[in-house]
Short mmCIF file of C-alpha atoms in Angstrom, two decimals:
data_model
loop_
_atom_site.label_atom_id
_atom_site.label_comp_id
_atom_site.label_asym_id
_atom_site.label_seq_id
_atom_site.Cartn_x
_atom_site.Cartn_y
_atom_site.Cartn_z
CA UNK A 33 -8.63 9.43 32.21
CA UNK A 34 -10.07 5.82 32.29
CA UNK A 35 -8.06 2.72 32.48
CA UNK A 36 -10.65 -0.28 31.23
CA UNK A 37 -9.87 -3.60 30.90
CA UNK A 38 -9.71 -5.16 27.25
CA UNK A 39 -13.18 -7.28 26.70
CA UNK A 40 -13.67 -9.66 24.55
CA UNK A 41 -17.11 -8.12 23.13
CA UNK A 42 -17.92 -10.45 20.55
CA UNK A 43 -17.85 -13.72 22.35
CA UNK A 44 -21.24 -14.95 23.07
CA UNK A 45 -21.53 -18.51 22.92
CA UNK A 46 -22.43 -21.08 25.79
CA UNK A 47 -19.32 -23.00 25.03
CA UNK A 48 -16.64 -20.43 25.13
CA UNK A 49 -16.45 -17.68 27.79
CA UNK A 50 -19.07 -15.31 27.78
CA UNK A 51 -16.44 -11.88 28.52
CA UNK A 52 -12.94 -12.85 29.41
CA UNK A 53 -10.66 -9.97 30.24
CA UNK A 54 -8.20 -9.84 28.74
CA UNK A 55 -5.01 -9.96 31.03
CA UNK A 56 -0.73 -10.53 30.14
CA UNK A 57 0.03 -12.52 33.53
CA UNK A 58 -0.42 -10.71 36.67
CA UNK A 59 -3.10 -8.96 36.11
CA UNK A 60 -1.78 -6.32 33.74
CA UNK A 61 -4.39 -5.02 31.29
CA UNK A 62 -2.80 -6.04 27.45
CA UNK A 63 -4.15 -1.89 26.52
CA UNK A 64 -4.43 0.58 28.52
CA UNK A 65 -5.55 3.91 26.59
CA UNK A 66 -5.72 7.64 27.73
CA UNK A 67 -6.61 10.84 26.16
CA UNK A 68 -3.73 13.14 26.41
CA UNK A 69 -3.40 17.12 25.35
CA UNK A 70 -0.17 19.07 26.35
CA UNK A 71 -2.85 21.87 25.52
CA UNK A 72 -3.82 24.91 27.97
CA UNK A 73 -6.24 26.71 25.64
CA UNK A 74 -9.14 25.18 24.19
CA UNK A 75 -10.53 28.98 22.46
CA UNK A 76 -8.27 28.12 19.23
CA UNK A 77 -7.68 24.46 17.55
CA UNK A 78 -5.59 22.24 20.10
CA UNK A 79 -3.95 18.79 19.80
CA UNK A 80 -5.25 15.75 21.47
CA UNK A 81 -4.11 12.55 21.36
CA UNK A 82 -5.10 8.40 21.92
CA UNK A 83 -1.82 7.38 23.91
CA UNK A 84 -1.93 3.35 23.86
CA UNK A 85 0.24 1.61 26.36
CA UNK A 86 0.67 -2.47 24.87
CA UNK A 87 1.80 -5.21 27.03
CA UNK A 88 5.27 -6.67 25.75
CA UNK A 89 5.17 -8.74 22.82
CA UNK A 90 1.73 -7.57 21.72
CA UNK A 91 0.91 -4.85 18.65
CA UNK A 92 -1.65 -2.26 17.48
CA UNK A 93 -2.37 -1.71 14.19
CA UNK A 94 -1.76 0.83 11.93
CA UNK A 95 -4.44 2.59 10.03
CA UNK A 96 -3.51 0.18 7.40
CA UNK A 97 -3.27 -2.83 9.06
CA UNK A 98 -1.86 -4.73 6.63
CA UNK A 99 -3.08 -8.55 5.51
CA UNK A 100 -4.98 -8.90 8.35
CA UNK A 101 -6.45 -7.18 11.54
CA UNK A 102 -8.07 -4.29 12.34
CA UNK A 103 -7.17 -0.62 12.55
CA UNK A 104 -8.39 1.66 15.32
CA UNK A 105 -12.29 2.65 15.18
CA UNK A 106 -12.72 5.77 17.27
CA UNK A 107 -15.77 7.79 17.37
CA UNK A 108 -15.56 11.00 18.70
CA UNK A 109 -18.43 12.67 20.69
CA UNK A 110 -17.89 16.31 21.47
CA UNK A 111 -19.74 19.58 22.16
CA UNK A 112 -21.90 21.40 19.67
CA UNK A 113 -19.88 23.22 16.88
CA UNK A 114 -16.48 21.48 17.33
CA UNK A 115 -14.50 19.59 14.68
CA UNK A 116 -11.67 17.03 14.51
CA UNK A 117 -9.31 16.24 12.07
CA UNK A 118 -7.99 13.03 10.99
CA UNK A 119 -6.01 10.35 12.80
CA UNK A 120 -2.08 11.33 12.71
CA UNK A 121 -0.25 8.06 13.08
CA UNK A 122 3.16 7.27 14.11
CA UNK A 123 5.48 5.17 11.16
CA UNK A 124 4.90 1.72 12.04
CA UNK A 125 6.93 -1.05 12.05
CA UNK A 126 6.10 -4.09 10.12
CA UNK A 127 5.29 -7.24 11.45
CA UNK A 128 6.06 -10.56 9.33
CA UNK A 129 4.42 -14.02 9.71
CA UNK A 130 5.76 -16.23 7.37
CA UNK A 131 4.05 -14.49 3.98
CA UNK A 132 1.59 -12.23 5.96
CA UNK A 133 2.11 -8.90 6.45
CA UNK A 134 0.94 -6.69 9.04
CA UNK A 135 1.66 -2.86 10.03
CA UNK A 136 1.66 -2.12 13.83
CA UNK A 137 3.35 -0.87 16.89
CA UNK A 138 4.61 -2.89 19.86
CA UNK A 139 4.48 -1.45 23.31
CA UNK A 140 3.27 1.37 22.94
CA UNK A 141 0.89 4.50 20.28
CA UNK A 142 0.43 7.81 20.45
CA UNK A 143 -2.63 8.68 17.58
CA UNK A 144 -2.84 12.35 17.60
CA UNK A 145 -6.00 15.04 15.74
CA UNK A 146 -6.44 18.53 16.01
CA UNK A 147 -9.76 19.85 17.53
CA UNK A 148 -10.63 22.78 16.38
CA UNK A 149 -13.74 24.69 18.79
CA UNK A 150 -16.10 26.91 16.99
CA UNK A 151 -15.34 30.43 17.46
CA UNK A 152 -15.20 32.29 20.79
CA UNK A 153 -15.66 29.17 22.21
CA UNK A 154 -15.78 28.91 26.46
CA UNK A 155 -16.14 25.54 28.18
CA UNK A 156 -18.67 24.93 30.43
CA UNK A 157 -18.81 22.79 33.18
CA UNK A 158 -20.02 19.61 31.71
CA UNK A 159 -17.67 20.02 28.19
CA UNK A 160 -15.33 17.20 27.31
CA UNK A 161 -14.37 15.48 24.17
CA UNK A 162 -14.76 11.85 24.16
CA UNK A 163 -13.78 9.39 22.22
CA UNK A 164 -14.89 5.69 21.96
CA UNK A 165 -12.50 3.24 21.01
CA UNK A 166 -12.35 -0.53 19.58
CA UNK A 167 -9.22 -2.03 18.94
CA UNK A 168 -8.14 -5.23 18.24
CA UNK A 169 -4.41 -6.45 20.06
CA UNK A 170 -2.25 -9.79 18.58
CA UNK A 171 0.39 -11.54 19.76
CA UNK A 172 -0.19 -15.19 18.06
CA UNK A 173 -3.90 -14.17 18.84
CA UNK A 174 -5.89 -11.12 18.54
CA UNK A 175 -8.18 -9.53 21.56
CA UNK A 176 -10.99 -7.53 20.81
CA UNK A 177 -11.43 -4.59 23.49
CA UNK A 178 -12.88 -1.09 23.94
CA UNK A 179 -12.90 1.75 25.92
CA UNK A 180 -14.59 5.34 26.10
CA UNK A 181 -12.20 8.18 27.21
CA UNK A 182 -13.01 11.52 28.11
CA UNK A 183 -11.35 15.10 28.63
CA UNK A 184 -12.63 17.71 30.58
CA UNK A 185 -12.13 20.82 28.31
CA UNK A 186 -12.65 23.50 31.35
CA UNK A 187 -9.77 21.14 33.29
CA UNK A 188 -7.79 21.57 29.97
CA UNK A 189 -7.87 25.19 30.02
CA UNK A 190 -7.03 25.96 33.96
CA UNK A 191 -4.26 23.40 33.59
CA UNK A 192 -5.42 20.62 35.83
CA UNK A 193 -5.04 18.06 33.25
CA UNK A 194 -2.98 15.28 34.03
CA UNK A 195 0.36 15.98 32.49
CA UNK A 196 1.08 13.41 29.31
CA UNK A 197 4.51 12.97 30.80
CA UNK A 198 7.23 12.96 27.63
CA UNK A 199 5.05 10.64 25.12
CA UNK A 200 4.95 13.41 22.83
CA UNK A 201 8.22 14.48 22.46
CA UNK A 202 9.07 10.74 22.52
CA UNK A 203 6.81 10.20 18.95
CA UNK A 204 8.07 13.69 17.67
CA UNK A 205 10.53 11.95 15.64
CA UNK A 206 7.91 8.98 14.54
CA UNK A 207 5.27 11.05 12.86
CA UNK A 208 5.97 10.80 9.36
CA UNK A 209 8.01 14.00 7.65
CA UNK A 210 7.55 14.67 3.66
CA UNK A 211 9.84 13.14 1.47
CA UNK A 212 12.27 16.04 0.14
CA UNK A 213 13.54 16.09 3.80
CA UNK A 214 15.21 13.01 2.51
CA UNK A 215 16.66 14.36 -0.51
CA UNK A 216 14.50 11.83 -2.31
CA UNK A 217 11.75 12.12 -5.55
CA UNK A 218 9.22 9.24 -5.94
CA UNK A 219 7.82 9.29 -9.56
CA UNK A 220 6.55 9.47 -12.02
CA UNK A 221 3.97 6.25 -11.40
CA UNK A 222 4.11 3.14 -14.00
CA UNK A 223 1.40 0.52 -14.19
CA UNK A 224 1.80 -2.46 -16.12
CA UNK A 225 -1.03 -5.48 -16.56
CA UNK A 226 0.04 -9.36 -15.35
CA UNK A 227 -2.79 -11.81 -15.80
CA UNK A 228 -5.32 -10.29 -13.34
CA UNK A 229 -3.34 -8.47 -11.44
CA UNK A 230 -1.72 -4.50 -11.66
CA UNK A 231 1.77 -4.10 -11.22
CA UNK A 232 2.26 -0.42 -10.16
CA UNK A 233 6.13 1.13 -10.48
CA UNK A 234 7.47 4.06 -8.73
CA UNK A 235 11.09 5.01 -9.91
CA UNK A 236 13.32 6.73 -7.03
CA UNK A 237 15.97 9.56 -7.61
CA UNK A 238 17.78 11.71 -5.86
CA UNK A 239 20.73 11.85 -3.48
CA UNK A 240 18.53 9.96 -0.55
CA UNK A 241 16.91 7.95 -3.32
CA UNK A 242 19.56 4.89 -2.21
CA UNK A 243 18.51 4.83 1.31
CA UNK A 244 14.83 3.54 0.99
CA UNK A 245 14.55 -0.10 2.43
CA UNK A 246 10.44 -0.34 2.03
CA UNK A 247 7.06 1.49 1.30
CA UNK A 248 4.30 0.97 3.32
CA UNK A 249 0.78 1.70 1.69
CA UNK A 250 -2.41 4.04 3.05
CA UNK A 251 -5.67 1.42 2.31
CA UNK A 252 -6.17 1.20 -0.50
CA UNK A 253 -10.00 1.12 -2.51
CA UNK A 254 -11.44 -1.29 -4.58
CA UNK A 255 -7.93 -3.27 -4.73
CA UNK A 256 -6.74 -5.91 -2.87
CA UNK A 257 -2.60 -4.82 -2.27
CA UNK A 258 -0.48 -7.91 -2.21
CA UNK A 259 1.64 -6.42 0.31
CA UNK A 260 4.19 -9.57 0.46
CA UNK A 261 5.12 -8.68 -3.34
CA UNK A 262 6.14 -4.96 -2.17
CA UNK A 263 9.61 -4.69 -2.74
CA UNK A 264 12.23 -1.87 -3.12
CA UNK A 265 14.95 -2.68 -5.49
CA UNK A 266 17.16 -1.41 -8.89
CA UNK A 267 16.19 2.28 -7.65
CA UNK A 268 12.58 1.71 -7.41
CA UNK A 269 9.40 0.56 -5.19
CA UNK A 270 7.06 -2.31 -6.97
CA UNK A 271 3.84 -3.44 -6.00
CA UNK A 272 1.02 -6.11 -7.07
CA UNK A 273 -2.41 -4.83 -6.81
CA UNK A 274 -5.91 -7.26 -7.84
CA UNK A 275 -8.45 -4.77 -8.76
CA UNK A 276 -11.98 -6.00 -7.19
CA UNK A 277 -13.94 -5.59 -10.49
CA UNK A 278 -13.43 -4.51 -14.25
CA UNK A 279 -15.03 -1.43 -12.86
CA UNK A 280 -11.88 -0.70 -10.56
CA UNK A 281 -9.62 2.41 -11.60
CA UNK A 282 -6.18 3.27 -9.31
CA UNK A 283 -6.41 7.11 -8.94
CA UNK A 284 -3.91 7.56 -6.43
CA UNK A 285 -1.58 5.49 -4.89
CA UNK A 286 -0.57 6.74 -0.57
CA UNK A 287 1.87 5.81 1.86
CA UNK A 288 5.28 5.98 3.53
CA UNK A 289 8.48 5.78 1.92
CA UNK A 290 10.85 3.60 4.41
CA UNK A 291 14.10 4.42 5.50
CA UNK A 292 15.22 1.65 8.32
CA UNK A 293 12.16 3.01 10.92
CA UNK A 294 11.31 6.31 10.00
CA UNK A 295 8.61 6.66 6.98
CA UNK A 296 8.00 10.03 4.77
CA UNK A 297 4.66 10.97 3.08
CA UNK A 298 3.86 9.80 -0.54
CA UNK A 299 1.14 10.59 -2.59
CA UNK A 300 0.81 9.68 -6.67
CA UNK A 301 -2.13 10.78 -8.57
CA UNK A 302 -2.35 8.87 -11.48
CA UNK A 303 -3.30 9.97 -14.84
CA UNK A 304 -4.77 7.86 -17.39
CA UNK A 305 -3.39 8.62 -21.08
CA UNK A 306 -5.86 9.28 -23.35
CA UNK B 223 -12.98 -32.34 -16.63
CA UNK B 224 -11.55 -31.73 -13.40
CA UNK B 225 -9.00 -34.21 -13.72
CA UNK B 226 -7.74 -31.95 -17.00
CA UNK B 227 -7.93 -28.52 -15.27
CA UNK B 228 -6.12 -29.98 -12.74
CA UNK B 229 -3.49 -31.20 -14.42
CA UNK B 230 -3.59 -27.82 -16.23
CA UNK B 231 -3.18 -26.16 -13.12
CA UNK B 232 -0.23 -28.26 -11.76
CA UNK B 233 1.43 -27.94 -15.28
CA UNK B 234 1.26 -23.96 -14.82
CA UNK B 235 2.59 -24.34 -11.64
CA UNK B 236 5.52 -26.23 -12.89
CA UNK B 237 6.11 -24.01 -15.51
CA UNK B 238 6.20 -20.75 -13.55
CA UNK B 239 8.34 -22.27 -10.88
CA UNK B 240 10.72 -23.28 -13.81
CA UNK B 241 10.30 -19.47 -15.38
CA UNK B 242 11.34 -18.13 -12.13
CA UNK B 243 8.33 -16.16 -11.57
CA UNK B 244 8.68 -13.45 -9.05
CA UNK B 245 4.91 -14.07 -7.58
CA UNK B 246 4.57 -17.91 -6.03
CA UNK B 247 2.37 -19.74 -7.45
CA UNK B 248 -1.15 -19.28 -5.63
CA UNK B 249 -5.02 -19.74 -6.77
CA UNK B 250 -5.94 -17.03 -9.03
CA UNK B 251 -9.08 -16.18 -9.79
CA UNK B 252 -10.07 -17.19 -13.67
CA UNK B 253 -8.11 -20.00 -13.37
CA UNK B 254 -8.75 -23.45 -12.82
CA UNK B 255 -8.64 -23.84 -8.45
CA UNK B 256 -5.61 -25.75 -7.12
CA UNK B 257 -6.39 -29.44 -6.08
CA UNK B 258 -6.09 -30.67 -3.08
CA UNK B 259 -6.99 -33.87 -0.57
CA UNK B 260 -7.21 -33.29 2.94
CA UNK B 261 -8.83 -35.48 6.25
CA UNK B 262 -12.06 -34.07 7.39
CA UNK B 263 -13.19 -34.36 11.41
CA UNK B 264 -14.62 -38.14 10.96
CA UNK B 265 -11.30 -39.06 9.70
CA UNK B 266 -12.80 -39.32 5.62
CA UNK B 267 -10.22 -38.44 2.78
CA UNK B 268 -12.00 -35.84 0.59
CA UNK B 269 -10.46 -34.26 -2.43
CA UNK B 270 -11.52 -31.20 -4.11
CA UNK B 271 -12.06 -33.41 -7.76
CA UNK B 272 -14.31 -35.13 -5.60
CA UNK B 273 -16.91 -32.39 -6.10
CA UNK B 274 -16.34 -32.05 -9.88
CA UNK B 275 -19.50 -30.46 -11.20
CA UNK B 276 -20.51 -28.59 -8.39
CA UNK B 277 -20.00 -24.91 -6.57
CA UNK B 278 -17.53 -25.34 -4.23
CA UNK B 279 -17.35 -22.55 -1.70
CA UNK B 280 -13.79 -22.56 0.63
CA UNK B 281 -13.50 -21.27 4.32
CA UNK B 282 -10.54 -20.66 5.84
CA UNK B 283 -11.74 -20.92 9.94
CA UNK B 284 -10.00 -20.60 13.27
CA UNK B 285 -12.52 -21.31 16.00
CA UNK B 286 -10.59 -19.48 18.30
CA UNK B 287 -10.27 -15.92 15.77
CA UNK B 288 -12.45 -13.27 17.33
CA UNK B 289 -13.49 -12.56 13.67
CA UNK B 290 -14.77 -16.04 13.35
CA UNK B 291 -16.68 -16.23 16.34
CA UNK B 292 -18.23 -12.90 15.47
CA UNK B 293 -19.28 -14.72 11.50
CA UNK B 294 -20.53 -17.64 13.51
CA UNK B 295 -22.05 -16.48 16.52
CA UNK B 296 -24.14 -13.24 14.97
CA UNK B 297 -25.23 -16.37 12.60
CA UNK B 298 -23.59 -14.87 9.38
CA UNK B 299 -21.95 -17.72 8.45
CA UNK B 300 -24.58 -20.41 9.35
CA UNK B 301 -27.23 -18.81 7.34
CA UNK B 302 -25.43 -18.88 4.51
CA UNK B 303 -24.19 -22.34 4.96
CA UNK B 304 -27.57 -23.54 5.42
CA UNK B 305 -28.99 -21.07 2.58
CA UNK B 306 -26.93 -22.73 0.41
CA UNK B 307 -25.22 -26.48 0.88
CA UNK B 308 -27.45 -28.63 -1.43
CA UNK B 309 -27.30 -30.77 -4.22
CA UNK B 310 -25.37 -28.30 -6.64
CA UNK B 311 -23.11 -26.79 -3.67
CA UNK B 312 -20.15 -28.08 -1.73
CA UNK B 313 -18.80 -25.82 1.34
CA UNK B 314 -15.59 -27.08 2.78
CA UNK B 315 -14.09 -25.27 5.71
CA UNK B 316 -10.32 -25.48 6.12
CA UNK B 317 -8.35 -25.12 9.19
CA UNK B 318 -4.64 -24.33 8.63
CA UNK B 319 -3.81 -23.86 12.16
CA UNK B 320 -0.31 -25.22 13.06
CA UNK B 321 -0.34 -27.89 15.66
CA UNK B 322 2.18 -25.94 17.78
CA UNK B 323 0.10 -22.08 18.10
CA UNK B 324 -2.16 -21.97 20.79
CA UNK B 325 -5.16 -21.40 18.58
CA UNK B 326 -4.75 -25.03 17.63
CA UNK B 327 -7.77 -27.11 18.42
CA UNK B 328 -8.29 -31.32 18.91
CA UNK B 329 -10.68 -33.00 16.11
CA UNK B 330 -13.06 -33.04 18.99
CA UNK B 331 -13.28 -29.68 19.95
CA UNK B 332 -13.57 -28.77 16.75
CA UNK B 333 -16.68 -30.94 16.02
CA UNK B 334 -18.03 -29.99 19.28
CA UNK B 335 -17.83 -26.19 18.58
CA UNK B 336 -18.82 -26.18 15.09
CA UNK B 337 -21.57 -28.34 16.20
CA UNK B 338 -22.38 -25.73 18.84
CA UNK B 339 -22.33 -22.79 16.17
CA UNK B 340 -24.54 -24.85 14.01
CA UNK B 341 -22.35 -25.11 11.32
CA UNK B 342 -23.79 -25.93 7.94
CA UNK B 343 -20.74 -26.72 5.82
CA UNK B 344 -20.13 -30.12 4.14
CA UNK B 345 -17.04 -30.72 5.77
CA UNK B 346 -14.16 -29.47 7.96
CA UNK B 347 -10.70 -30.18 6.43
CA UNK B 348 -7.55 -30.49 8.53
CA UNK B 349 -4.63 -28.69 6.99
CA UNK B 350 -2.48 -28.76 9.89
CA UNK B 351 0.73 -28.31 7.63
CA UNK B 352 -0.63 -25.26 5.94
CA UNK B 353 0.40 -26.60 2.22
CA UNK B 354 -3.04 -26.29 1.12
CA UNK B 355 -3.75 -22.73 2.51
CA UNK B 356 -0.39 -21.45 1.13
CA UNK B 357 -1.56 -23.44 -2.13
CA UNK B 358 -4.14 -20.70 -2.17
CA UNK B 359 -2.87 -17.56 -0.37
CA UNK B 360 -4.91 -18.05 2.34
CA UNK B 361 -4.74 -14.90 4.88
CA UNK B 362 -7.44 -13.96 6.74
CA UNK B 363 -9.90 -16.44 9.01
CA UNK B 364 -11.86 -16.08 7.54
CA UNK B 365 -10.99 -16.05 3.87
CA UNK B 366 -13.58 -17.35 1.38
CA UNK B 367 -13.16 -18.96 -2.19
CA UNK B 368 -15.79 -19.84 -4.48
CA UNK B 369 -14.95 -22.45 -7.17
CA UNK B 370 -17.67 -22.95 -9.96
CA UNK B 371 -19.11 -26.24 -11.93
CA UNK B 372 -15.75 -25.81 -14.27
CA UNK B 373 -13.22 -25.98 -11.33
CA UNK B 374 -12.31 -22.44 -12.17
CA UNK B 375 -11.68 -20.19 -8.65
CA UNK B 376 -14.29 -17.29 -9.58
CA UNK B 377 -13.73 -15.59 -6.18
CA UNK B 378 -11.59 -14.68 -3.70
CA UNK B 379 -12.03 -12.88 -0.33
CA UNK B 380 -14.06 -12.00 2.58
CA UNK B 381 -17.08 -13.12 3.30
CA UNK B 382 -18.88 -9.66 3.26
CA UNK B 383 -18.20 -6.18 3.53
CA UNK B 384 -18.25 -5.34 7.18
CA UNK B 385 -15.50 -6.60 8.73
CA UNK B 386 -16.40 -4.82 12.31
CA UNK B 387 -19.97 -6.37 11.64
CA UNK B 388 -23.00 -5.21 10.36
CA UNK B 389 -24.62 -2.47 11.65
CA UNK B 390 -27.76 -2.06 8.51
CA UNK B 391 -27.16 -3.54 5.39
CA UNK B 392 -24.47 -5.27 4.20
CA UNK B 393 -23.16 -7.26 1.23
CA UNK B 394 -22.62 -10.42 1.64
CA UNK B 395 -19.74 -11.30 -0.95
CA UNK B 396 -20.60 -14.85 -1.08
CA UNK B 397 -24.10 -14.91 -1.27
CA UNK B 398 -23.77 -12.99 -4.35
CA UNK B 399 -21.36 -14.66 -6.20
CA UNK B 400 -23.11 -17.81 -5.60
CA UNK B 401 -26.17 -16.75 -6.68
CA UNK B 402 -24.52 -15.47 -10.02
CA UNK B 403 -22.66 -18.62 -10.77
CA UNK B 404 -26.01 -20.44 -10.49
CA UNK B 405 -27.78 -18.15 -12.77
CA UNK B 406 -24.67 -18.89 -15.03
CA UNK B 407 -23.91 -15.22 -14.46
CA UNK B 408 -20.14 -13.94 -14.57
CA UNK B 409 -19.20 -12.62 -11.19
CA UNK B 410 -19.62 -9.25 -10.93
CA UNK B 411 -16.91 -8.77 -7.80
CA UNK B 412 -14.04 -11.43 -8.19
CA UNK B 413 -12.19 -10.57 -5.76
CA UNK B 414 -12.16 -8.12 -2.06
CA UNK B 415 -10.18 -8.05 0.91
CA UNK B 416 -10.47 -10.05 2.95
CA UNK B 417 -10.54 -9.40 6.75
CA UNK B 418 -9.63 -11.73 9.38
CA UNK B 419 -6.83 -12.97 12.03
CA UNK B 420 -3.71 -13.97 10.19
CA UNK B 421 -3.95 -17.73 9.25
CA UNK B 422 -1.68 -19.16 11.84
CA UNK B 423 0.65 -21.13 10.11
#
């Protein structure tokens, strides 16, 4: 459990400071990050999470970060044999300047993965799962920093870990759910040309179907999402997409279906007629 | 020639203002690029119909965007500027930072950290009111445009594909499309996201 200062790593130049740490007034760090487990057994696949605390007023991204910024790069290092799944984020909120969008979380993240050990799997001594982080902060400007984390896994199985106080009971409720909990069906998919652009139509039924205030989309491939045209009106969700090339093709569209703060998993293949 | 497309272009934007259009009227790539005039750092008026005939590459730039000072300092964007500003190509960086964020910079230290970073574009437009970068959607610092002999806006994005920076190859989106628009080519990626701070308007 590390707590590292936010650098500015890219700044090199003889004019502007060389590292600057980056500080909110007194001293205070702008991220602090931990790795947290409420896990006791690491023989079988255990949850551990990247638990972010943001000084007021400033915001993470989300794995889509929107118009701008910069998601979360984390690159685990671990023992021989283990495995991690992918990021689990939180719903985020979004985060309007003027026309730019952005998807992000203010004062504090929990990022959660399941690591799975190979079996019959004891930890020695020296064992941990580390992970090492960039991230990029904003307020009116955006930070840079980076840290490397570790966790001892013989510490996480004779329970001396550092408890992860309540932060995951506190994001039980933000982790996004699947969308029939909401009494709500997204589909089927419509895509319509307009100049250069895709329009992309998803009708919404269902008794929850009325309660949807915005959609928030995964990242997208080879298409640029205009995510200030997303709207969610007349029973549906509507989005402009600019397809990089000729060559581009939308196979899927991802991402949460919003109801005031909580989101709830979508996912559209799309077919082509033939 | 420019004069026309430009009138063509302020025409369509009349007309799709007056149609009600649900998407604001922004550059779009295949048609002609929205004029403009704007003050460099010496204080000279340019306009964009003042490079009629030639490539015109666009950079939206905020010295203070850690993005920006990665492009710059690593010597991506320098090369390129210097690779390619000539007789048949035009590179005007824009700054639309408001004069009230904190990113916002004096005509001096702008010229003095440009100059620093060995700049190589033709000029460094002030666009402190933003009309000009929401003219063309700006987003990102930075956010490239490439404009070609016709005045048509051929592309639209970032300025390569590694917005963490690039660790081995990468594709420099700009490079590319200029060298295809020179060889009369079409361009064969249009448009990409582009990565960036937010423009702070």
């Amino acid at each position: 459990m590390t707590i590292l200062f936010a650098l500015i790593a890219w700044t090199m130049l003889p004019s502007r400071l060389v590292a600057q740490v980056a500080m909110a007034g007194e001293g205070t760090p702008l991220v602090e990050a931990r790795l947290v487990t409420e896990a006791t057994d690491v023989s079988r696949p255990f949850v551990v999470a990247l638990s972010f605390t943001i000084a007021s007023g400033w915001y993470l991204y989300w794995k889509n970060p929107g118009d701008a910024g910069l998601p979360l790069d984390v690159q685990w290092r671990m023992p021989v044999g283990f495995q991690v799944t992918a990021l689990q984020y939180p719903t985020p909120d979004k985060i309007v300047h003027g026309d730019i969008v952005a998807y992000g979380y203010y004062d504090e993240l929990l990022v959660q993965c399941t690591v799975i050990p190979p079996p019959g799997y004891v930890a020695g001594p020296d064992d941990a799962v580390r992970a090492d982080l960039e991230w990029l902060v904003c307020k009116e400007s955006c930070i840079p920093g980076r840290d490397s984390l570790s966790l001892k896994l013989e510490r996480v199985s004779n329970g001396s870990v550092v408890a992860a106080g309540d932060v995951f009971g506190r994001f039980r409720e933000r982790m996004p759910q699947t969308l029939s909990a909401r009494n709500t069906v997204a589909g089927p998919l419509s895509l319509r040309t307009e100049g250069g652009h895709i329009v992309a139509t998803i009708p919404l039924s269902g008794a929850g179907a009325s309660g949807v205030t915005d959609f928030f989309p995964e990242p997208q491939e080879e298409f640029v999402v205009d995510h200030k045209s997303i709207t969610v009106s007349d029973g549906k969700i509507t989005i402009r997409l600019t397809p990089y090339d000729s060559a581009a093709r939308l196979e899927h569209l991802d991402g949460l279906v919003i109801y005031g703060r909580r989101g709830y998993n979508l996912s559209i293949q799309i077919h082509k007629t033939p | 020639m420019r004069k026309r497309t430009l009138f063509g272009g302020i025409m369509l934007g009349i007309l799709a203002l007056a149609a009600g259009a649900a998407w604001a009227v922004a550059a779009e790539v295949g048609k002609p690029a929205p004029g403009f005039t704007l003050t460099d750092l010496s204080g000279k008026v340019r306009s964009l119909s003042d490079f009629a005939g030639k490539i015109v590459v666009l950079e939206w730039t905020n010295p203070n965007c850690p993005f920006v000072r990665r492009v710059y300092g690593e010597g991506v964007m320098s090369t390129v500027q210097k690779q390619y500003v000539g007789k048949d190509i035009v590179w005007l960086a824009v700054n639309s930072t408001n004069k009230d964020h904190d990113d916002f910079e004096s005509v001096e230290s702008l010229r003095k950290t440009y100059g620093e970073w060995g700049a190589g574009f033709t000029a460094l437009l002030l666009d402190t009111d933003g009309k000009v970068g929401k003219m063309y959607d700006a987003r990102t610092t930075p956010h490239m445009f490439v404009v070609n002999t016709e005045g048509i806006l051929v592309y639209n994005g970032a300025i390569d594909n590694a917005p963490r920076g690039g660790k081995g190859e990468t594709v420099n989106f700009v490079k590319v499309a200029l060298d295809e628009v020179r060889n009369g080519k079409k361009v064969s990626t249009p448009t990409t996201k582009p990565y960036g701070c937010s423009v702070k308007y």
